[in-house]
CSV table of C-alpha atoms and ligand atoms in Angstrom, one decimal:
chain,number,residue,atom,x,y,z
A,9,UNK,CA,107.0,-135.2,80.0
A,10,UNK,CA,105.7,-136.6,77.0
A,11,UNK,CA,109.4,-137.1,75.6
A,12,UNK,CA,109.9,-139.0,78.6
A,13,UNK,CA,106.9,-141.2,78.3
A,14,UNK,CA,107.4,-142.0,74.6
A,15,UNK,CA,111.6,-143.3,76.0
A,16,UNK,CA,109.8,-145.9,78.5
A,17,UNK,CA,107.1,-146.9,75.7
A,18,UNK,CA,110.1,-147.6,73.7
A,19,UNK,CA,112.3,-149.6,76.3
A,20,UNK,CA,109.1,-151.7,77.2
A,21,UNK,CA,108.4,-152.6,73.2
A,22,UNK,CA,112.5,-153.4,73.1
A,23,UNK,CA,112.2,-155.1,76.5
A,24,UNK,CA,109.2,-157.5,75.9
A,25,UNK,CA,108.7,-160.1,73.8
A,26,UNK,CA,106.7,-159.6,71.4
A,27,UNK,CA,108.5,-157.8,68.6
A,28,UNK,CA,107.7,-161.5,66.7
A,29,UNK,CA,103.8,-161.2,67.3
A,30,UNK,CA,104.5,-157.7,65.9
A,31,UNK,CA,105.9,-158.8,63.2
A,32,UNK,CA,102.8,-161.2,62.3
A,33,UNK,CA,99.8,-158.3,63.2
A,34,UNK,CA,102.0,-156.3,61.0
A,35,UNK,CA,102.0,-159.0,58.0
A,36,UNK,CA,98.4,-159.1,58.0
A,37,UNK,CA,98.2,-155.5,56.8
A,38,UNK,CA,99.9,-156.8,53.3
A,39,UNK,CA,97.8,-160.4,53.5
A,40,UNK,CA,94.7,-159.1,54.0
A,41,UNK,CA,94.7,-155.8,51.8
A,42,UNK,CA,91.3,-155.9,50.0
A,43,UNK,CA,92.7,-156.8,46.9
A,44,UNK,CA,94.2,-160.1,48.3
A,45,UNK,CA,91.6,-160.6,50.7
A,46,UNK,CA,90.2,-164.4,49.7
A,47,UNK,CA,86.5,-163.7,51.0
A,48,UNK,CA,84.4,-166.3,52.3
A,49,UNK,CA,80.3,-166.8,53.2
A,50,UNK,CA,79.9,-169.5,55.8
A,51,UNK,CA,76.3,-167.7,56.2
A,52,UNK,CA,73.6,-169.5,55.1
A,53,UNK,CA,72.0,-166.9,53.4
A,54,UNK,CA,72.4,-163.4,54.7
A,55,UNK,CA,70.5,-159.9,53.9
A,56,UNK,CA,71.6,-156.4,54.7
A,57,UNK,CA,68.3,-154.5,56.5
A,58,UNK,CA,67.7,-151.0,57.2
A,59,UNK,CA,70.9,-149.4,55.1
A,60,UNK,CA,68.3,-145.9,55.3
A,61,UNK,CA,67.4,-145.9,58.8
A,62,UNK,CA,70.3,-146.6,60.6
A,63,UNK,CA,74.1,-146.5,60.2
A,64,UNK,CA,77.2,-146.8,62.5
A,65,UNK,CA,75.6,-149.4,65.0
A,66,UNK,CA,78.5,-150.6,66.3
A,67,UNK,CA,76.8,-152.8,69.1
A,68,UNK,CA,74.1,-155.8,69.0
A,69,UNK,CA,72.4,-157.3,71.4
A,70,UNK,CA,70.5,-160.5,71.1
A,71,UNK,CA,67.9,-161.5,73.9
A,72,UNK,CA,67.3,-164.7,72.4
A,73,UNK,CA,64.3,-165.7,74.8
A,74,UNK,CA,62.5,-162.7,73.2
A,75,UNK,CA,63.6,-163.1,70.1
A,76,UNK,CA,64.6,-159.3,69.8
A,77,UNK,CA,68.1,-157.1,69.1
A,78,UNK,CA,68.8,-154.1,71.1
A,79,UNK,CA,70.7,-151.9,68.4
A,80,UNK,CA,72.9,-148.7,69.4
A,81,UNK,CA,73.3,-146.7,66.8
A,82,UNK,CA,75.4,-144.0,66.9
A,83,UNK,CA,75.7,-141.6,63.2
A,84,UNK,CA,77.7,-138.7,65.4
A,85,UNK,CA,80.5,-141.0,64.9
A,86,UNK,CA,81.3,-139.7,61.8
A,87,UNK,CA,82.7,-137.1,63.5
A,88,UNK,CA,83.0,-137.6,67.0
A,89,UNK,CA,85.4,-141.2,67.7
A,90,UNK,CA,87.3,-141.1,70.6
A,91,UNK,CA,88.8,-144.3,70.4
A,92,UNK,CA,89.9,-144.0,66.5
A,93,UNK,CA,90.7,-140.0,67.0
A,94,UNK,CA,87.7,-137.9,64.9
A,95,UNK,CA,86.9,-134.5,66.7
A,96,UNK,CA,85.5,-132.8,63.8
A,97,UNK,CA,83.9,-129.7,64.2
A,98,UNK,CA,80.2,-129.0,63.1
A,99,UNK,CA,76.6,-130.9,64.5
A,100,UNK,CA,77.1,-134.1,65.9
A,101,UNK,CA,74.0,-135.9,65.6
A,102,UNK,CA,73.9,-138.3,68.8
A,103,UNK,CA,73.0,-142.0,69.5
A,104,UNK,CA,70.1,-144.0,69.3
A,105,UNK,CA,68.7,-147.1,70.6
A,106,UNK,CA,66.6,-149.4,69.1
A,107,UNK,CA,64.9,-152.3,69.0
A,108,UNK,CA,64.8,-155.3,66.1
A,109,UNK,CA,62.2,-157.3,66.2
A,110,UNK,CA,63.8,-160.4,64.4
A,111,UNK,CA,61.5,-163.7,65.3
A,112,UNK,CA,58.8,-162.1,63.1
A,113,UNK,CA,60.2,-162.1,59.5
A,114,UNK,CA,57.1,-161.5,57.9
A,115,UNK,CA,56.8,-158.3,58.8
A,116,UNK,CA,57.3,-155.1,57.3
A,117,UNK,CA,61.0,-153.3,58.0
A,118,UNK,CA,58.6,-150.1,59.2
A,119,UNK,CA,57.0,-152.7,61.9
A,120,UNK,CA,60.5,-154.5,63.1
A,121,UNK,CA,62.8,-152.2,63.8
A,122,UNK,CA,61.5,-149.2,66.3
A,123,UNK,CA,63.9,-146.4,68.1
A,124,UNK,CA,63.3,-146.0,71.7
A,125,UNK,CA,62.1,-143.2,73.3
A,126,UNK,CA,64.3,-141.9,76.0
A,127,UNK,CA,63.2,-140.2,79.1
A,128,UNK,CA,64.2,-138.6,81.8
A,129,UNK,CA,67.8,-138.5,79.9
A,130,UNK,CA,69.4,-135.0,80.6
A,131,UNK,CA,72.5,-136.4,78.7
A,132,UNK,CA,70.4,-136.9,75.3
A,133,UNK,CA,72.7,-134.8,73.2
A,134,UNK,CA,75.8,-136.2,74.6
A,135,UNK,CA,74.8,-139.7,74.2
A,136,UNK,CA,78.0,-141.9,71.6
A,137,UNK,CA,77.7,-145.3,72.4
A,138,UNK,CA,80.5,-148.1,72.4
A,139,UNK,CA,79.5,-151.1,74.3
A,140,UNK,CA,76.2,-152.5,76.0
A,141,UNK,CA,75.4,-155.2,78.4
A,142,UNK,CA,71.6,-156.0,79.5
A,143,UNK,CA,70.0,-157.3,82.6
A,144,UNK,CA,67.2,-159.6,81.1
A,145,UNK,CA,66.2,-160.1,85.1
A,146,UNK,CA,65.6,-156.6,85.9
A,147,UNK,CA,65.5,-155.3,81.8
A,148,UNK,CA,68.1,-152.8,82.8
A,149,UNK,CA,70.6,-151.8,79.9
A,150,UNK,CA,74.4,-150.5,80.6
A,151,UNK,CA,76.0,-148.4,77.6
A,152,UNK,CA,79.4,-146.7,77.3
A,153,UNK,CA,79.1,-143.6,76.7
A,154,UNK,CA,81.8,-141.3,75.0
A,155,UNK,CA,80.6,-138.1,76.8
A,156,UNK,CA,82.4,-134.7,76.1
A,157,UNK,CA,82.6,-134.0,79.5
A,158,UNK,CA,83.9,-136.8,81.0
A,159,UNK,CA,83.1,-140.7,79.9
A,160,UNK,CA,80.1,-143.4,81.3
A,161,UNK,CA,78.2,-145.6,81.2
A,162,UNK,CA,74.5,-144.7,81.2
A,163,UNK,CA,72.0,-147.0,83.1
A,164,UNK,CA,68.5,-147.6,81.8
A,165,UNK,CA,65.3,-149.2,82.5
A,166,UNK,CA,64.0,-150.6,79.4
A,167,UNK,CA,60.2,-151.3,78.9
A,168,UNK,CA,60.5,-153.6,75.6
A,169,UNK,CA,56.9,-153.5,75.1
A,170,UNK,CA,56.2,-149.4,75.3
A,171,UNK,CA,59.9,-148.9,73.4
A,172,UNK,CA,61.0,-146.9,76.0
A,173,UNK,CA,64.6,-146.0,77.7
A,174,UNK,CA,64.4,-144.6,81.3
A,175,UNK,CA,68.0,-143.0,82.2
A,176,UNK,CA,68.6,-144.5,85.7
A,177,UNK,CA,71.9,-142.3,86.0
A,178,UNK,CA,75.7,-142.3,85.0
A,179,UNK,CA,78.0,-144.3,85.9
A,180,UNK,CA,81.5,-142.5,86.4
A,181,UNK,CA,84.8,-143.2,87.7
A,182,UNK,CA,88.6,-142.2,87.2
A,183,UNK,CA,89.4,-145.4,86.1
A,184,UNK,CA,86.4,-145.7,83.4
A,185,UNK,CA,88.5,-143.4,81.5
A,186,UNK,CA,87.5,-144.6,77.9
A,187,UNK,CA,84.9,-147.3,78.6
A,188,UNK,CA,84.3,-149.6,75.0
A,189,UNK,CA,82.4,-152.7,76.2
A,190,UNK,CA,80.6,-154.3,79.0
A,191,UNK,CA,80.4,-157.9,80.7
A,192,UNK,CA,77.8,-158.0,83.6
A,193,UNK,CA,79.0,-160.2,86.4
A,194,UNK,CA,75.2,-160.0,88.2
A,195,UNK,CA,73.3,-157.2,89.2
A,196,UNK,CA,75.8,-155.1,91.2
A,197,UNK,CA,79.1,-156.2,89.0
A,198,UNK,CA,80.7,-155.8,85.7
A,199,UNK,CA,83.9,-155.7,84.1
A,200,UNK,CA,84.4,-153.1,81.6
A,201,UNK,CA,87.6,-152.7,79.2
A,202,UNK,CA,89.2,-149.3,78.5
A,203,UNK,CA,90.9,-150.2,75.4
A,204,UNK,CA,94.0,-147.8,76.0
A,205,UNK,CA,96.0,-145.7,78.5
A,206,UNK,CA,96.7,-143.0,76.8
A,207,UNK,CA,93.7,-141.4,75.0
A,208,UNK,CA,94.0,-140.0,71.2
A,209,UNK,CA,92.2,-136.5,72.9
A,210,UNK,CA,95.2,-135.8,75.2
A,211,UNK,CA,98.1,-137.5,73.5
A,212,UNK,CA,98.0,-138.8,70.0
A,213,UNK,CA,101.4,-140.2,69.5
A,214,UNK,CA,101.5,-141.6,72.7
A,215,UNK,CA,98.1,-143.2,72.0
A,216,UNK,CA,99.4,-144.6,68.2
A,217,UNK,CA,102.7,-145.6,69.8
A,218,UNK,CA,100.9,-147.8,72.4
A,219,UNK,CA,98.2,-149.1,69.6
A,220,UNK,CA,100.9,-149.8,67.1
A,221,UNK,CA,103.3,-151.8,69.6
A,222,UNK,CA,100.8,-153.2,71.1
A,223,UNK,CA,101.8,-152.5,74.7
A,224,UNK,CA,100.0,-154.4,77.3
A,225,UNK,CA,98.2,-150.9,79.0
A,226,UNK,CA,94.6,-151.3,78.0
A,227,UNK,CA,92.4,-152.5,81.7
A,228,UNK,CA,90.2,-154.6,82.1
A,229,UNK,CA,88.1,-152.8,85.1
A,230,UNK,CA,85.5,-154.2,87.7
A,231,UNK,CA,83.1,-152.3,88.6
A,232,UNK,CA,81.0,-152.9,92.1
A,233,UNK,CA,78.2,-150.5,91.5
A,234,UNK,CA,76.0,-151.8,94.3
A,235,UNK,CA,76.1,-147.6,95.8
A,236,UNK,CA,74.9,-147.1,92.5
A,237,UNK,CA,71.7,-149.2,92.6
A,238,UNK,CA,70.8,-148.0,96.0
A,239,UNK,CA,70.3,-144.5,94.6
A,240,UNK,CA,71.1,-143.9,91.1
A,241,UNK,CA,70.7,-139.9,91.3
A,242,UNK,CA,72.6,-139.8,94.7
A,243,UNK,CA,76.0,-139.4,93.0
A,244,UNK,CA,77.9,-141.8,95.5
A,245,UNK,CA,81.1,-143.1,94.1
A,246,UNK,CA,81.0,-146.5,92.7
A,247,UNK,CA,83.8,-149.0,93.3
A,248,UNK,CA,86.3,-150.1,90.7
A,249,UNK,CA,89.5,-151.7,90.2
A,250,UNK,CA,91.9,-152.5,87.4
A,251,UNK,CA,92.1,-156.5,86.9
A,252,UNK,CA,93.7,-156.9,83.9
A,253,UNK,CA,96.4,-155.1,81.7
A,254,UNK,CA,96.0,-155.9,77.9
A,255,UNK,CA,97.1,-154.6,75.0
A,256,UNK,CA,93.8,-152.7,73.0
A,257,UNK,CA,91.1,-154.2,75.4
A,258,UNK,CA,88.0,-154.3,73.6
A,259,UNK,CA,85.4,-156.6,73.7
A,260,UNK,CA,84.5,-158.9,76.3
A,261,UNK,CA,82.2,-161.2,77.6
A,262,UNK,CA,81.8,-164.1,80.3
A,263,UNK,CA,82.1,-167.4,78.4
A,264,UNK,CA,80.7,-169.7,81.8
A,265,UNK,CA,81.0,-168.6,85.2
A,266,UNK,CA,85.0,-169.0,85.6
A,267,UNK,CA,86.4,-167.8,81.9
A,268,UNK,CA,86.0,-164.8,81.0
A,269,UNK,CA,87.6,-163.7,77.1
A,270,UNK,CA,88.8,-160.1,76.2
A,271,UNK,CA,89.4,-158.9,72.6
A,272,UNK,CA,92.9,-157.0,72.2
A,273,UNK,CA,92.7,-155.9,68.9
A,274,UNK,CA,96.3,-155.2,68.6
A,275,UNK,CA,97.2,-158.2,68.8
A,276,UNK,CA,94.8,-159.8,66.9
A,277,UNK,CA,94.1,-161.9,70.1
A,278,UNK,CA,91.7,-163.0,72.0
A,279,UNK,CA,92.7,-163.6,76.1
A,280,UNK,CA,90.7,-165.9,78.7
A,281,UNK,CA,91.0,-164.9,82.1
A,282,UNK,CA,90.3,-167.3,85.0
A,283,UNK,CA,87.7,-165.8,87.5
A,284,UNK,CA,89.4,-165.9,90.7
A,285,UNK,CA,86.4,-167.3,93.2
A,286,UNK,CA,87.0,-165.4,96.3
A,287,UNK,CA,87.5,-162.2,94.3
A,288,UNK,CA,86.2,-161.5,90.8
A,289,UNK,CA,88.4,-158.0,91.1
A,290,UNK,CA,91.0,-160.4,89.8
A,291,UNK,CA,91.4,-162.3,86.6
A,292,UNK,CA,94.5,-164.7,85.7
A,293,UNK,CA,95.7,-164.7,82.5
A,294,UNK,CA,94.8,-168.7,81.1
A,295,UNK,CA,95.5,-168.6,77.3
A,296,UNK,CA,95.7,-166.6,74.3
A,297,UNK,CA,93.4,-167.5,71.5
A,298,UNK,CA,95.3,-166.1,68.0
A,299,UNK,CA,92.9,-165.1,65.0
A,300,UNK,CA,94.1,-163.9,61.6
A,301,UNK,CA,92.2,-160.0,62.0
A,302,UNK,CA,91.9,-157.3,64.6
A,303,UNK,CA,89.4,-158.9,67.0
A,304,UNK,CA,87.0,-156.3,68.0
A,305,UNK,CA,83.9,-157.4,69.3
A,306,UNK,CA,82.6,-160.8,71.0
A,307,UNK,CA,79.4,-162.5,72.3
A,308,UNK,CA,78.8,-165.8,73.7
A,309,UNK,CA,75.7,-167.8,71.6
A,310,UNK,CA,73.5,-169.9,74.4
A,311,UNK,CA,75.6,-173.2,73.1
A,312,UNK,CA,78.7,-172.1,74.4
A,313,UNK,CA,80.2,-170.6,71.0
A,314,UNK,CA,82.4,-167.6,71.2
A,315,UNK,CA,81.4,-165.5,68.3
A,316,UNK,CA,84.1,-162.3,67.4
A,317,UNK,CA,83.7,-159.2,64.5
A,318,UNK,CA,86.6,-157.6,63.5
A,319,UNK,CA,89.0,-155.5,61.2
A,320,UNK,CA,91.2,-157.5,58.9
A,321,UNK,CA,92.5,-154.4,57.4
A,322,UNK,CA,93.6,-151.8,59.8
A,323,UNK,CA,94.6,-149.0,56.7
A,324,UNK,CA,91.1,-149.5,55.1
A,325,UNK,CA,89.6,-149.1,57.9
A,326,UNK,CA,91.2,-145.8,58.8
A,327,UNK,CA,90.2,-144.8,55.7
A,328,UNK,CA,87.0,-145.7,55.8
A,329,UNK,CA,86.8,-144.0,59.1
A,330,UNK,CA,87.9,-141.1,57.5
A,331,UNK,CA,85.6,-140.4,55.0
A,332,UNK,CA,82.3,-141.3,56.3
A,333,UNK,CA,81.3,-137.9,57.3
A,334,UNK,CA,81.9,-136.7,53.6
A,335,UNK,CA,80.2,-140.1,51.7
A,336,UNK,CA,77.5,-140.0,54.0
A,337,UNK,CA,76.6,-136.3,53.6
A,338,UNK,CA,73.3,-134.9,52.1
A,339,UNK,CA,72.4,-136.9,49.7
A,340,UNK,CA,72.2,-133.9,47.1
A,341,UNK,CA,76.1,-132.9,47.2
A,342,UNK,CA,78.0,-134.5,44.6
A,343,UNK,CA,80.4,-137.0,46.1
A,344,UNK,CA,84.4,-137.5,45.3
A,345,UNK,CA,85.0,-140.7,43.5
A,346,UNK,CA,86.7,-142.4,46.5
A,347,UNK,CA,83.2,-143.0,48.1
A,348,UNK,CA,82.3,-145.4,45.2
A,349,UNK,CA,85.4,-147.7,46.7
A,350,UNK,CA,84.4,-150.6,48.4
A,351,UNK,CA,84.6,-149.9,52.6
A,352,UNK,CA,86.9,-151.5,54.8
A,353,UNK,CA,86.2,-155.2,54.9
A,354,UNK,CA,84.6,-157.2,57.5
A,355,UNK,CA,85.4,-160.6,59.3
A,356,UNK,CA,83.7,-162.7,61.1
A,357,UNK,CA,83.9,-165.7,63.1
A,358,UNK,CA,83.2,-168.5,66.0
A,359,UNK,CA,85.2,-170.1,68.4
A,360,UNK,CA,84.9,-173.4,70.4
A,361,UNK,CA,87.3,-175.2,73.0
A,362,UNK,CA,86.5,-178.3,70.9
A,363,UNK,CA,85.9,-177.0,67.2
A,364,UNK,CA,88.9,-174.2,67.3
A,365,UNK,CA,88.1,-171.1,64.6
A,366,UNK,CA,85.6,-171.4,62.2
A,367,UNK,CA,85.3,-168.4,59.8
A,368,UNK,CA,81.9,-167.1,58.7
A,369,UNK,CA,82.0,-164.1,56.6
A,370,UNK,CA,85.1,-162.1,54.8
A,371,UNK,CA,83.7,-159.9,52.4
A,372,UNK,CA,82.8,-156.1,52.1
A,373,UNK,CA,79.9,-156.2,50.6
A,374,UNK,CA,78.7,-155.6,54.5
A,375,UNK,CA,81.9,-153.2,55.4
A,376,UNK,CA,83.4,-153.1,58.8
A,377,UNK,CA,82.0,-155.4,60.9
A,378,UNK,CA,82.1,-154.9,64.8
A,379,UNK,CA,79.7,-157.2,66.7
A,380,UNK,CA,78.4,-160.6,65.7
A,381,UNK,CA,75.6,-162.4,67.6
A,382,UNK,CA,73.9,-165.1,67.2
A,383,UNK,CA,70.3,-166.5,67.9
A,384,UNK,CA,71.0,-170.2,68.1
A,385,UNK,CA,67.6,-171.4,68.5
A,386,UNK,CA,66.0,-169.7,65.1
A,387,UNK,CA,69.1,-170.4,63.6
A,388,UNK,CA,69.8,-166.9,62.2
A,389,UNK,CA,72.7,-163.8,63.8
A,390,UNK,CA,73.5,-160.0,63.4
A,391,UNK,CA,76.7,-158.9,62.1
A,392,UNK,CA,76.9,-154.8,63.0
A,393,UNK,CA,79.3,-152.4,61.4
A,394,UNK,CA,81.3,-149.9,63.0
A,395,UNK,CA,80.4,-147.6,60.3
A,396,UNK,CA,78.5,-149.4,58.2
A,397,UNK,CA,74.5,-148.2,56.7
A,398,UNK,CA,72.2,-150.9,58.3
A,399,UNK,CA,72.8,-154.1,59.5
A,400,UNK,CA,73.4,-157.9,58.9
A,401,UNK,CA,71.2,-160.5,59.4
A,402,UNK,CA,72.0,-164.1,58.8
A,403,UNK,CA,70.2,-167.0,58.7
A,404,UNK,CA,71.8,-170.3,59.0
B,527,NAG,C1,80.1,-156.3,72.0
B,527,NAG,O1,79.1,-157.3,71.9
B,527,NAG,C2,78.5,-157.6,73.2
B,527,NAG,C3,77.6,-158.8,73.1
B,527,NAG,O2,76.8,-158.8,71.9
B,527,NAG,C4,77.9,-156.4,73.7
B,527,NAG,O3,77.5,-156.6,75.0
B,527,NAG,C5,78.8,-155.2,73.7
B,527,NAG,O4,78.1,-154.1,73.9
B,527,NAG,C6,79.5,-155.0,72.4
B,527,NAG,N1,80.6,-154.1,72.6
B,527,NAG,C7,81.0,-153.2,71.6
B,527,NAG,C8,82.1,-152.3,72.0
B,527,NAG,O5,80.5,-153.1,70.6
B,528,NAG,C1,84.8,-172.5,80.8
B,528,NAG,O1,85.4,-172.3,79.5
B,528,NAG,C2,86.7,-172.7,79.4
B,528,NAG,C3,87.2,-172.3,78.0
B,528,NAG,O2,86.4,-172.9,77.0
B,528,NAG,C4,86.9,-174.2,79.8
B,528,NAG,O3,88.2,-174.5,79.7
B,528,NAG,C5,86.3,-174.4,81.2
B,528,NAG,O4,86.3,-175.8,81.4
B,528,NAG,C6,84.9,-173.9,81.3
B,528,NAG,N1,84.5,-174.0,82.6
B,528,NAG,C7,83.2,-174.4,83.0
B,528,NAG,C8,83.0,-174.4,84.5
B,528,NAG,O5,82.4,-174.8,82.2
């Protein structure tokens, strides 16, 4: 069966055209080695915040109009990573959500960054985030979820103001089978990507073979969870459908109301999809944006501006992935010398129809950057690290 599976993964790589794309993702695992990486600061100025409170906040969320960041955190990732392939045995502490309050920089770091209190989640412990989208309308927040028993995407009700997370319910479905980020279409809609078919749990060669070739059978899925809203706790089935096929969907966000642009980090790519009007169950492939990293994350600034985190070093990032759970250990345990390298680096930067790329940050002095959002109106952005200690905040 699986012999058989890895013979048509084969044929398809030799059949399709892209062995020359191949070629170039390849090339920039020699060009952008750390040791030839040329870095660049297009930030203003730029501190990193919080390195011992939080670590591993992969996502960001900027809700410009209250000048706040919705952070999930998630330090059981050390250990736990479906998508990368980390099931290490031992307590797996789980994620966290928290709030950043970023429009008041005179405060203290004990007074701007608070963790929410969940309740009513029975999920708690089981709780490794990927990807969020929020509702500002109805303050309801949508998180992939990396659950042991079987993946979703947990609904809450946020109350900014009491800094509190009420679990609404899961979200589940055969086709959210490894859910990494979300793009609300309105209040009963979204698209989420499952960045491959076959998952590292159940088949890791399969799973390398279909990263490393970068075979188109990552989904883009929408989700009509309108069943769901009626009655969170009533288990009815939501409805979902695949489509897109991409290679490593990851991020992805609406850009206006008839693009929307997926991340496939394989190919160091970044797709737009034209909305189809009578049915947003289907997207049509419009263009290919190329970048020189592995795209991973992206937001859309309130000007327009596509903003995309990612990996420009895929072997320093494994690494990095790799060793986390020992260089992060207690404190008191003497750590091997390899911790005192610098981590995988980061990049980061913005896209316009008009403008084309413009880079931000290369660097790793803020390692492994994931999500980048900005806050156009005080001038100022987050840059969050897959497995980084605290965050990045920017200010133009
Ligand atoms: C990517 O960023 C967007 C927008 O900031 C967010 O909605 C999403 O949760 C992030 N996804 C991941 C996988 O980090
Ligand atoms: C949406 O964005 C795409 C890509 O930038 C652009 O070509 C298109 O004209 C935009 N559509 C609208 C309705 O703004």
């Amino acid at each position: 069966m699986v012999l058989r599976a890895a013979l048509v993964i084969l044929a398809l790589a030799v059949l399709s055209p892209v062995l020359y794309e191949r070629a170039q993702t390849l090339y920039l695992f020699w060009k952008n080695a750390p040791e030839r990486l040329v870095p660049v600061d297009n930030f203003g100025s730029y501190e990193i915040k919080f390195v011992d409170r939080v670590r591993s906040c992969e996502d960001a969320l900027v809700l410009e109009p209250e000048g706040v960041s919705i952070l999930a955190c998630d330090p059981g990732r050390e250990r736990w990573n479906t998508v990368m392939g980390m099931f290490l045995p031992g307590p797996l502490p789980s994620a966290e959500l928290y709030i950043y309050d970023y429009k008041n920089s005179e405060a203290s770091d004990e007074e701007t960054l608070k963790r929410l209190q969940f309740v009513d989640f029975d999920v708690q412990d089981d709780f490794h985030t990927l990807g969020m989208a929020y509702d500002e309308e109805t303050s309801t927040l949508f998180a992939a979820s990396h659950r042991h028993d079987q993946p979703a995407i947990e609904v809450f009700k946020l109350d900014l103001a009491a800094y509190t997370a009420r679990h609404l319910g899961s979200i589940q479905h055969p086709l959210i089978h490894g859910p990494n980020s979300i793009a609300l279409i309105n209040g009963h809609e979204l698209y989420v990507t499952n960045n491959n078919h076959f998952l590292v749990k159940d088949n890791p060669i399969l799973n390398k073979l279909e990263t490393y070739l970068g075979l188109p059978l990552g989904t883009v899925v929408h989700v009509d969870f309108s069943s769901f809203i009626a009655d969170p706790r009533g288990g009815h089935p939501v409805q979902a459908t695949v489509a897109a096929r991409l290679a490593f969907a990851n991020g992805i966000e609406l850009l206006n109301s008839t693009t929307v642009a997926v991340a496939s980090t394989s190919r160091a790519s970044v797709y737009l999809y034209t909305i189809s009007p009578e049915s947003p169950a289907k997207l049509a492939y419009a263009t290919q944006i190329h970048v020189p990293f592995l795209v991973d994350n992206l937001s859309v600034a309130s000007d327009g501006r596509l903003m995309m985190a990612g990996h420009p070093h895929m072997p320093s990032l494994v690494k990095f992935t790799k060793s986390r759970h020992v260089c992060n250990g207690s404190p008191e345990e003497t750590k091997p010398d390899y911790c005192a390298d610098p981590g995988a680096p980061s990049w980061a930067a913005e896209w316009t129809e008009e403008g084309g790329l413009k880079n931000l940050y290369v660097g790793t002095e803020y390692p492994s950057s994931a999500t980048i959002a900005r806050d156009v109106k005080r001038g100022m952005g987050i840059l969050s690290g897959l497995y980084a200690k605290g965050i990045m905040v920017w200010r133009d």
